[in-house]
Coordinates of C-alpha atoms in Angstrom, one line a residue:
M92 CA 36.7 -26.6 -52.8
A93 CA 34.8 -28.6 -50.2
L94 CA 35.9 -26.1 -47.5
R95 CA 34.8 -23.2 -49.7
G96 CA 31.4 -24.9 -50.3
T97 CA 30.9 -25.5 -46.6
L98 CA 31.7 -21.9 -45.8
S99 CA 29.4 -20.6 -48.5
T100 CA 26.6 -22.8 -47.1
F101 CA 27.3 -21.5 -43.6
L102 CA 27.2 -17.8 -44.6
K103 CA 24.0 -18.4 -46.6
T104 CA 22.4 -20.0 -43.6
Q105 CA 23.4 -17.1 -41.4
L106 CA 22.1 -14.5 -43.9
Q107 CA 18.8 -16.3 -44.1
A108 CA 18.5 -16.3 -40.2
C109 CA 19.0 -12.5 -40.3
Q110 CA 16.5 -12.0 -43.0
I111 CA 13.8 -14.1 -41.3
S112 CA 14.4 -12.4 -38.0
R113 CA 13.6 -9.0 -39.5
A114 CA 10.2 -10.0 -40.8
H115 CA 8.9 -13.1 -39.0
S116 CA 8.3 -12.5 -35.2
V117 CA 9.6 -10.8 -32.1
A118 CA 11.3 -12.3 -29.1
I119 CA 11.2 -10.4 -25.8
I120 CA 14.1 -11.4 -23.5
G121 CA 14.2 -9.9 -19.9
A122 CA 17.6 -9.3 -18.4
P123 CA 17.1 -8.2 -14.7
F124 CA 20.8 -7.4 -14.0
S125 CA 22.5 -4.5 -12.2
K126 CA 26.1 -5.4 -11.5
G127 CA 27.5 -3.4 -14.3
Q128 CA 27.1 -0.3 -12.2
K129 CA 26.7 0.6 -8.5
R130 CA 23.1 1.7 -8.3
R131 CA 20.6 -1.0 -7.4
G132 CA 17.1 -1.1 -8.8
V133 CA 17.8 -1.3 -12.6
E134 CA 17.3 -5.0 -12.3
H135 CA 13.6 -4.2 -12.0
G136 CA 13.6 -2.5 -15.4
P137 CA 12.2 -5.4 -17.3
K138 CA 9.2 -5.7 -15.0
A139 CA 8.6 -2.0 -15.1
I140 CA 8.6 -2.0 -18.9
R141 CA 6.2 -5.0 -19.1
D142 CA 3.9 -3.4 -16.5
A143 CA 3.8 -0.2 -18.6
G144 CA 1.9 -2.3 -21.3
L145 CA 4.7 -3.5 -23.6
I146 CA 3.2 -6.8 -24.7
E147 CA -0.3 -5.3 -25.1
R148 CA 1.2 -2.5 -27.3
L149 CA 3.2 -4.9 -29.4
S150 CA 0.2 -7.2 -29.9
N151 CA -1.3 -4.5 -32.2
L152 CA 1.5 -5.0 -34.7
D153 CA 1.4 -7.4 -37.6
Y154 CA 3.7 -10.2 -36.4
P155 CA 3.7 -12.7 -33.5
I156 CA 5.2 -11.6 -30.1
H157 CA 6.9 -14.2 -28.0
D158 CA 7.8 -13.1 -24.4
F159 CA 10.4 -15.6 -23.1
G160 CA 10.4 -14.1 -19.6
D161 CA 13.5 -13.1 -17.7
L162 CA 16.8 -14.8 -17.7
N163 CA 18.0 -16.3 -14.3
F164 CA 21.4 -14.8 -13.5
Q165 CA 23.4 -16.8 -11.0
H166 CA 26.1 -14.7 -9.3
P167 CA 29.5 -16.2 -8.2
E168 CA 29.9 -16.5 -4.5
K169 CA 33.2 -14.6 -4.7
D170 CA 33.9 -12.0 -7.2
E171 CA 37.0 -9.9 -6.4
P172 CA 37.4 -6.6 -8.3
Y173 CA 39.9 -6.6 -11.3
M174 CA 42.0 -3.5 -11.2
H175 CA 39.2 -1.1 -10.1
V176 CA 36.5 -3.0 -12.1
P177 CA 33.8 -4.3 -9.8
Y178 CA 32.0 -7.7 -10.3
P179 CA 33.9 -8.7 -13.5
R180 CA 33.1 -12.4 -13.3
T181 CA 29.4 -11.7 -12.5
V182 CA 29.0 -9.4 -15.4
G183 CA 30.9 -11.8 -17.7
R184 CA 28.8 -14.7 -16.7
A185 CA 25.5 -12.8 -17.2
N186 CA 26.6 -11.6 -20.6
K187 CA 27.6 -15.1 -21.7
L188 CA 24.1 -16.4 -20.8
L189 CA 22.4 -13.4 -22.5
A190 CA 24.6 -13.9 -25.7
G191 CA 23.3 -17.5 -26.0
A192 CA 19.7 -16.4 -25.5
V193 CA 19.9 -13.7 -28.1
S194 CA 21.8 -15.9 -30.6
S195 CA 19.1 -18.6 -30.1
A196 CA 16.3 -16.2 -30.6
I197 CA 17.7 -14.7 -33.8
G198 CA 18.6 -18.2 -35.1
A199 CA 15.1 -19.2 -34.6
G200 CA 13.9 -16.4 -36.8
H201 CA 12.9 -13.8 -34.3
T202 CA 13.9 -10.1 -33.9
S203 CA 15.4 -10.0 -30.5
I204 CA 14.3 -7.3 -28.0
M205 CA 16.4 -7.3 -24.8
L206 CA 14.9 -5.5 -21.7
G207 CA 17.6 -4.4 -19.3
G208 CA 19.0 -4.1 -16.8
D209 CA 22.1 -1.9 -17.1
H210 CA 24.0 -1.2 -20.3
S211 CA 26.8 -3.7 -19.6
L212 CA 24.3 -6.2 -21.0
A213 CA 24.8 -4.9 -24.5
I214 CA 28.1 -6.9 -24.5
G215 CA 26.2 -10.1 -24.5
S216 CA 23.3 -8.9 -26.6
V217 CA 25.3 -7.6 -29.5
E218 CA 27.8 -10.5 -29.3
G219 CA 24.9 -13.0 -29.5
H220 CA 23.5 -11.2 -32.4
A221 CA 26.9 -11.2 -34.2
R222 CA 27.1 -15.0 -33.9
Q223 CA 24.1 -15.2 -36.2
C224 CA 24.7 -12.0 -38.2
P225 CA 28.5 -11.3 -38.4
D226 CA 28.0 -8.4 -40.8
L227 CA 25.8 -6.4 -38.4
C228 CA 26.1 -2.7 -37.7
L229 CA 25.4 -1.0 -34.4
I230 CA 23.5 2.2 -33.6
W231 CA 24.2 3.3 -30.0
V232 CA 21.7 5.9 -28.7
D233 CA 22.9 7.1 -25.4
A234 CA 24.1 10.2 -23.4
H235 CA 27.3 8.3 -22.8
A236 CA 29.8 6.6 -25.2
D237 CA 30.4 3.5 -23.0
V238 CA 33.8 3.0 -24.7
N239 CA 36.1 3.3 -21.7
T240 CA 38.7 0.7 -21.1
P241 CA 39.7 -0.3 -17.5
D242 CA 42.6 2.1 -17.8
T243 CA 40.5 5.1 -18.9
S244 CA 37.3 4.5 -16.9
P245 CA 37.0 6.9 -13.9
S246 CA 34.6 4.6 -12.1
G247 CA 35.5 1.1 -13.3
N248 CA 31.8 0.3 -13.9
L249 CA 31.4 -2.1 -16.8
H250 CA 28.2 -0.5 -18.1
G251 CA 30.6 2.3 -19.2
Q252 CA 32.9 -0.1 -21.0
S253 CA 30.5 -2.2 -23.1
V254 CA 31.6 -1.0 -26.6
A255 CA 35.3 -1.4 -25.8
F256 CA 34.7 -5.2 -25.4
M257 CA 33.2 -5.3 -28.9
L258 CA 35.7 -3.3 -31.0
K259 CA 38.5 -5.1 -32.8
D260 CA 40.3 -1.8 -33.0
L261 CA 40.7 -1.7 -29.2
Q262 CA 41.8 -5.3 -28.8
D263 CA 45.4 -4.4 -27.8
K264 CA 44.0 -1.9 -25.2
M265 CA 41.7 -4.3 -23.4
P266 CA 43.3 -6.5 -20.7
T267 CA 42.1 -10.0 -20.1
I268 CA 39.3 -9.4 -17.6
P269 CA 38.1 -12.4 -15.5
G270 CA 34.8 -13.7 -16.7
F271 CA 35.2 -12.7 -20.3
S272 CA 37.4 -15.4 -21.7
W273 CA 34.5 -16.4 -24.0
M274 CA 34.4 -12.9 -25.5
K275 CA 36.3 -12.0 -28.6
P276 CA 36.0 -8.5 -30.3
F277 CA 34.0 -8.7 -33.4
L278 CA 33.0 -5.1 -34.5
S279 CA 34.9 -2.6 -36.6
S280 CA 34.9 1.0 -35.6
Q281 CA 33.3 1.8 -39.0
D282 CA 30.3 -0.4 -38.1
L283 CA 29.3 1.9 -35.2
V284 CA 27.4 5.2 -34.9
Y285 CA 26.6 7.0 -31.7
I286 CA 23.6 9.3 -31.4
G287 CA 22.8 11.7 -28.4
L288 CA 26.2 11.9 -26.7
R289 CA 26.7 14.7 -24.1
D290 CA 28.7 13.2 -21.3
V291 CA 31.9 11.8 -22.7
D292 CA 35.0 11.0 -20.5
A293 CA 38.4 12.3 -21.6
G294 CA 39.7 8.9 -22.5
E295 CA 36.6 8.1 -24.5
H296 CA 37.0 11.3 -26.5
I297 CA 40.5 10.3 -27.5
I298 CA 39.3 6.8 -28.5
L299 CA 36.4 8.3 -30.6
K300 CA 38.8 10.6 -32.4
N301 CA 41.7 8.2 -32.8
L302 CA 39.4 5.4 -34.3
G303 CA 37.4 7.9 -36.4
I304 CA 34.1 6.6 -35.0
Q305 CA 31.1 8.4 -36.4
Y306 CA 29.1 10.1 -33.6
F307 CA 26.5 12.8 -33.1
S308 CA 26.5 14.7 -29.9
M309 CA 23.5 16.7 -28.8
R310 CA 25.3 19.8 -30.2
D311 CA 25.4 18.1 -33.6
I312 CA 21.7 17.3 -33.3
D313 CA 20.9 20.9 -32.5
R314 CA 23.0 22.1 -35.4
M315 CA 22.0 19.6 -38.1
G316 CA 18.6 18.5 -37.0
I317 CA 17.6 14.9 -36.3
G318 CA 16.5 14.3 -39.9
R319 CA 20.0 15.0 -41.3
V320 CA 21.6 13.0 -38.5
M321 CA 19.7 9.9 -39.4
E322 CA 20.4 10.4 -43.1
V323 CA 24.1 10.5 -42.4
T324 CA 23.9 7.6 -39.9
L325 CA 22.1 5.2 -42.3
D326 CA 24.2 6.3 -45.2
H327 CA 27.4 5.6 -43.2
L328 CA 26.3 2.2 -42.2
L329 CA 24.3 1.0 -45.1
A330 CA 25.6 2.7 -48.3
R331 CA 28.0 -0.1 -49.1
K332 CA 25.6 -2.9 -48.5
Q333 CA 22.3 -3.7 -46.7
R334 CA 22.9 -5.4 -43.5
P335 CA 21.3 -6.2 -40.1
I336 CA 21.0 -3.3 -37.6
H337 CA 21.5 -3.7 -33.9
L338 CA 19.9 -0.8 -31.9
S339 CA 21.2 -0.3 -28.4
F340 CA 19.0 2.3 -26.7
D341 CA 19.8 3.7 -23.3
I342 CA 16.7 5.5 -21.8
D343 CA 19.1 8.2 -20.5
A344 CA 19.5 9.4 -24.1
F345 CA 16.3 11.3 -23.4
D346 CA 16.3 14.5 -21.4
P347 CA 15.7 13.7 -17.7
S348 CA 12.4 15.7 -17.8
L349 CA 11.1 12.8 -20.0
A350 CA 13.0 9.8 -18.4
P351 CA 13.8 10.7 -14.8
A352 CA 13.9 7.1 -13.4
T353 CA 17.4 6.2 -14.6
G354 CA 20.8 6.0 -13.0
T355 CA 22.9 8.5 -14.9
P356 CA 20.7 11.3 -16.2
V357 CA 22.3 14.2 -18.1
N358 CA 20.5 17.4 -18.8
G359 CA 19.9 18.5 -22.4
G360 CA 19.0 15.2 -23.9
L361 CA 16.7 14.1 -26.8
T362 CA 13.2 15.3 -27.0
Y363 CA 10.4 12.8 -27.4
R364 CA 10.0 13.7 -31.1
E365 CA 13.8 13.3 -31.7
G366 CA 13.9 9.9 -30.0
I367 CA 10.9 8.5 -31.8
Y368 CA 12.1 9.8 -35.1
I369 CA 15.4 7.8 -34.7
T370 CA 13.4 4.6 -34.2
E371 CA 11.0 5.3 -37.0
E372 CA 13.8 5.8 -39.4
I373 CA 15.5 2.6 -38.3
H374 CA 12.3 0.7 -38.7
S375 CA 11.8 2.1 -42.2
T376 CA 15.0 0.5 -43.4
G377 CA 13.5 -3.0 -42.8
L378 CA 16.8 -4.0 -41.4
L379 CA 16.3 -4.0 -37.6
S380 CA 17.4 -7.4 -36.3
A381 CA 17.9 -6.8 -32.6
M382 CA 17.4 -4.2 -30.0
D383 CA 18.3 -3.4 -26.4
L384 CA 16.3 -1.0 -24.2
V385 CA 18.3 -0.5 -20.9
E386 CA 18.8 1.6 -17.8
V387 CA 15.1 2.0 -16.7
N388 CA 15.5 2.1 -12.9
P389 CA 12.1 2.2 -11.0
I390 CA 13.8 2.7 -7.6
L391 CA 15.3 6.0 -8.7
G392 CA 12.0 7.6 -9.7
A393 CA 11.1 10.4 -7.3
N394 CA 7.4 9.2 -7.4
P395 CA 5.2 6.7 -9.2
D396 CA 4.5 9.2 -12.0
A397 CA 8.3 9.5 -12.7
V398 CA 8.6 5.7 -12.9
E399 CA 5.5 5.4 -15.1
S400 CA 6.6 8.1 -17.5
T401 CA 10.1 6.5 -17.9
A402 CA 8.7 3.0 -18.5
S403 CA 6.0 4.2 -20.8
L404 CA 8.6 6.1 -22.8
A405 CA 10.6 2.8 -23.1
V406 CA 7.4 1.1 -24.5
D407 CA 7.0 3.9 -27.0
V408 CA 10.6 3.5 -28.2
I409 CA 10.3 -0.3 -28.6
A410 CA 6.9 -0.1 -30.3
S411 CA 8.1 2.6 -32.7
S412 CA 11.2 0.5 -33.6
L413 CA 8.9 -2.4 -34.5
G414 CA 6.6 -0.3 -36.7
Q415 CA 4.1 1.6 -34.6
S416 CA 3.6 4.8 -36.5
R417 CA 2.6 8.3 -35.5
E418 CA 0.7 8.4 -38.8
G419 CA -1.8 5.8 -37.7
A420 CA -2.6 2.2 -38.5
H421 CA -1.7 1.8 -42.2
G422 CA -3.3 -1.6 -42.5
V423 CA -6.7 -0.4 -41.4
Y424 CA -6.5 2.6 -43.8
Q425 CA -5.8 0.3 -46.7
E426 CA -8.8 -1.9 -46.0
V427 CA -11.0 1.1 -45.8
A428 CA -9.6 2.5 -49.0
E429 CA -10.1 -0.7 -50.9
G430 CA -13.8 -0.5 -50.0
K431 CA -14.3 3.0 -51.5
E432 CA -15.3 3.4 -55.1
D433 CA -14.4 7.1 -55.2
T434 CA -10.7 6.9 -54.5
E435 CA -10.3 10.5 -55.6
Q436 CA -11.7 11.7 -52.2
L437 CA -9.1 9.7 -50.3
R438 CA -6.3 11.7 -51.8
L439 CA -7.4 14.9 -50.1

């Protein structure tokens, strides 16, 4: 009975931390890291997003914004490849540090916003979130599924294997990779939905089908419309119970005409309206607890305008996820409405 009472208290504490984080304040965590893939420059993503006016934009929202700066990633002197996976210890160490930072932020009552960096960082971001909110669900908005294992990955790059580390269903398919001894899978395949897929490797396609993972390719979005896609997504994840949402958003989910400064662009991506609608619908649930915005690479922009447009789009995505509305500032409208005696005119 004592053990049961202790467990009950622990779970209640964890639930309270998740509830507070969704309403109280926002923590910005910069993760300037690029070793999960081979193209340098993505480590400058956090600075580019901040320079595009992130903090100023978020300061217009209704809750405090705390920018905790950038994490300081120390790289091992020697980091030999494992199989054909480059920098395994470096990536593992970085994600362990990030997991601790995200866990601390959410435990302190913040909604965590991680600025990448490459998408291998989601390993630590989602794992740190799960420490505080073990019943979380994950929405992965990306051109790529990032669910390769070392055996199925054509490149070996860990930014294309992030989800495989998380899934309990793939535990027997993932070898013990140096640098990840701290990491244990924590996510069920039923707790995950992909949106925006259009460049999926053969091995990943087999994994998606065999595990029955819910996903929406760009063809599905064309066929169903983004409104229906979001209805099905949120019903799939939240119909049984309300629980914290982790949104992991790769900027390459957008069409390259909108987000050219990124490492693995794929034609035929999300429009601006589709991407923002996704984030607006997630915000409307009131359940967003943590978010990643990754793969903004300023070095790969053909010119300053390309970099600015990509970074500004990242700011729009984050602000929309946190409540910025295309319908205008609701709080101001309510104050004006309360000052009017003829409310009938306001309904026009």
